[in-house]
GROMACS .gro file of C-alpha atoms in nm:
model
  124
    1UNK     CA    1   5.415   2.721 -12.089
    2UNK     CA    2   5.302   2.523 -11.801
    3UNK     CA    3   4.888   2.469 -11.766
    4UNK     CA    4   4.738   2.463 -11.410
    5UNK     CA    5   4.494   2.191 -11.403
    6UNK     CA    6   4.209   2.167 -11.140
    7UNK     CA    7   4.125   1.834 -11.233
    8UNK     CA    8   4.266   1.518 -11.481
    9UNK     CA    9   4.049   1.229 -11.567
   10UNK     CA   10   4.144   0.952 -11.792
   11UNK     CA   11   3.940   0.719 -11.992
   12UNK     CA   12   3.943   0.407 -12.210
   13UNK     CA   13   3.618   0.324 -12.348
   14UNK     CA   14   3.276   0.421 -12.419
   15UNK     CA   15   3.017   0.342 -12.175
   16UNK     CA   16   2.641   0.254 -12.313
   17UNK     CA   17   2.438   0.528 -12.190
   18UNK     CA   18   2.207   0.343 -12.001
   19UNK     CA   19   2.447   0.202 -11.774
   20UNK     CA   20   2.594   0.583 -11.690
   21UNK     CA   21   2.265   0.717 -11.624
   22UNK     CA   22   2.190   0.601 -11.308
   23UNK     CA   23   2.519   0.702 -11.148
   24UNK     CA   24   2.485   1.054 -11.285
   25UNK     CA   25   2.108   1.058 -11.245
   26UNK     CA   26   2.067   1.273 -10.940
   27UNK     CA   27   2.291   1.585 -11.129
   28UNK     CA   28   2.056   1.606 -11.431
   29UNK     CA   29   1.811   1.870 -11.478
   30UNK     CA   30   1.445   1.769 -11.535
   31UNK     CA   31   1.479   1.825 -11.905
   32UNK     CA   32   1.852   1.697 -11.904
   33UNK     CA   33   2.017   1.425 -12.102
   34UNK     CA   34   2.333   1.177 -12.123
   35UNK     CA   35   2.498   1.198 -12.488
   36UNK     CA   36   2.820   1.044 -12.438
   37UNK     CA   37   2.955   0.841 -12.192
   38UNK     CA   38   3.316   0.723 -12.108
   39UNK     CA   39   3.459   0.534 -11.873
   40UNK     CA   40   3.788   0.363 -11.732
   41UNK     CA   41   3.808   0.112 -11.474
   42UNK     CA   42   3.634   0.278 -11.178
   43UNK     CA   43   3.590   0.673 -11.321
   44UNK     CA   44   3.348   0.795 -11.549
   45UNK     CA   45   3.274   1.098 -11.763
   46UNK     CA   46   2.948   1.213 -11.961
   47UNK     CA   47   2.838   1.488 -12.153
   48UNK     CA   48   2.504   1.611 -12.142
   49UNK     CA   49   2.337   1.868 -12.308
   50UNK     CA   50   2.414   2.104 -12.063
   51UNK     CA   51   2.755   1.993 -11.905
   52UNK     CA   52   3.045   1.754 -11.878
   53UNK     CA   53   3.060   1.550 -11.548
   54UNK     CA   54   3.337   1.358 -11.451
   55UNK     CA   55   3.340   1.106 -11.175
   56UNK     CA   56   3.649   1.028 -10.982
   57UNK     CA   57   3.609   0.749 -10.773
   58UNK     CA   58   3.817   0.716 -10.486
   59UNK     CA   59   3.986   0.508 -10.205
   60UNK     CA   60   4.017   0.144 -10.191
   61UNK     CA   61   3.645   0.055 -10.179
   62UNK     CA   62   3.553   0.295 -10.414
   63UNK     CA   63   3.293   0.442 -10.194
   64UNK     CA   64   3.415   0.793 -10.202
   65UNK     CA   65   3.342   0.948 -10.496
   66UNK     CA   66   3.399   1.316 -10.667
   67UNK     CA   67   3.148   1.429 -10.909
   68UNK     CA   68   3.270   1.774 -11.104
   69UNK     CA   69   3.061   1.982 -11.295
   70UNK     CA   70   3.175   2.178 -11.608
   71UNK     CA   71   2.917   2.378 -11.774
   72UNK     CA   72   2.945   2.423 -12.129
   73UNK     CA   73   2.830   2.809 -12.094
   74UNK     CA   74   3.144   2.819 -11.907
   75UNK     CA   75   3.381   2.699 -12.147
   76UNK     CA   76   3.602   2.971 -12.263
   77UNK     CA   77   3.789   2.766 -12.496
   78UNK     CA   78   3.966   2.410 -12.565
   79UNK     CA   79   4.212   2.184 -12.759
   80UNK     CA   80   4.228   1.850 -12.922
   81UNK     CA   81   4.565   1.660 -12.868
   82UNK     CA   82   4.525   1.395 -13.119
   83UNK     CA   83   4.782   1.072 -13.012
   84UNK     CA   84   5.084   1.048 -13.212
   85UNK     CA   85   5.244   0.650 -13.314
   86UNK     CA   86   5.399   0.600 -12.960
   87UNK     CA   87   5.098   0.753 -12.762
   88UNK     CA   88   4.870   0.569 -12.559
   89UNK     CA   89   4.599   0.857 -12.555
   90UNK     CA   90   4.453   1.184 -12.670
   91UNK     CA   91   4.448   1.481 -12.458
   92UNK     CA   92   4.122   1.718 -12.425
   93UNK     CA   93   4.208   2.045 -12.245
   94UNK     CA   94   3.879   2.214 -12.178
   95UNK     CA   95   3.920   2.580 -12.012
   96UNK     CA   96   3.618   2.753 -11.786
   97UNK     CA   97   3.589   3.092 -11.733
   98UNK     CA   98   3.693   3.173 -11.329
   99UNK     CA   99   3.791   2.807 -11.278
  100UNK     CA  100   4.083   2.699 -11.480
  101UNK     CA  101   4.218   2.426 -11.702
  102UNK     CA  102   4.090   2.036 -11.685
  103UNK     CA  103   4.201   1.746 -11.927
  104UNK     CA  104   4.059   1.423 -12.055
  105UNK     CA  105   4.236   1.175 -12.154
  106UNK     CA  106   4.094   0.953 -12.413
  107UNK     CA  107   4.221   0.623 -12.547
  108UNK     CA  108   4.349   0.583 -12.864
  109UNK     CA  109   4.001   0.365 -12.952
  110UNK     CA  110   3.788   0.651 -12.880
  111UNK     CA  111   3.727   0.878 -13.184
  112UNK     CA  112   3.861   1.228 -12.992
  113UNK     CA  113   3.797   1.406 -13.332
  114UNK     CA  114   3.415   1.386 -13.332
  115UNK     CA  115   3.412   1.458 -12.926
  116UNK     CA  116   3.573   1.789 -13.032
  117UNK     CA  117   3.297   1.845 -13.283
  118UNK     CA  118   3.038   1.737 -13.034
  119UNK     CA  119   3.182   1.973 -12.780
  120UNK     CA  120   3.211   2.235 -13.070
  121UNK     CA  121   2.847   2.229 -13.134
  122UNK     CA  122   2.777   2.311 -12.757
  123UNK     CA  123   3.033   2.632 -12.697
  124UNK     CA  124   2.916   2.973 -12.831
   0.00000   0.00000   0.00000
């Protein structure tokens, strides 16, 4: 069966929280705060404790950028695709309720099983 995604971001690493916060800074609430951060070369995704953001930056100078918004009170359900011996990453399929399917794909260095249990924590 075929998923329709409405967004795929990709990344490699972990990103120290201080560094993401000033990018993501003007899309947190008052009370709001970074708990993970991730990163590839130019894009970037966080979790907060109210939402996943992703950050898809674009075009050659990398001054275009698209920030997405995925609340977790939105999150009708999701799957952890751990990476097999030949696989370069993990997939995260997270679906919202009226919006669709995105993934995340994390590098094998990442520990995707605890992001699942983070994420777990945050869904009711």
């Amino acid at each position: 069966m075929a998923i329709d995604l409405i967004a795929k971001f990709s990344v490699i690493k972990p990103l120290d929280l201080e560094e993401a916060e000033p990018v993501f800074a003007p899309f947190l609430a008052a009370d709001e705060k970074i708990q993970l951060a991730f990163a590839n070369v130019r894009d970037q995704v966080v979790f907060t404790d109210k939402k996943i953001i992703a950050l898809d930056v674009q075009g050659f100078t990398g001054t275009k950028r698209d920030y997405r918004f995925f609340p977790y009170s939105k999150i009708t359900s999701f799957s952890v695709e751990t990476a097999g011996t030949f696989d370069l990453d993990a997939d995260f399929k997270i679906w919202l309720s009226g919006v669709g399917c995105f993934e995340i794909k994390f590098g094998t260095a990442l520990d995707i099983i605890a992001i699942g249990k983070f994420l777990a924590g945050k869904i009711h």
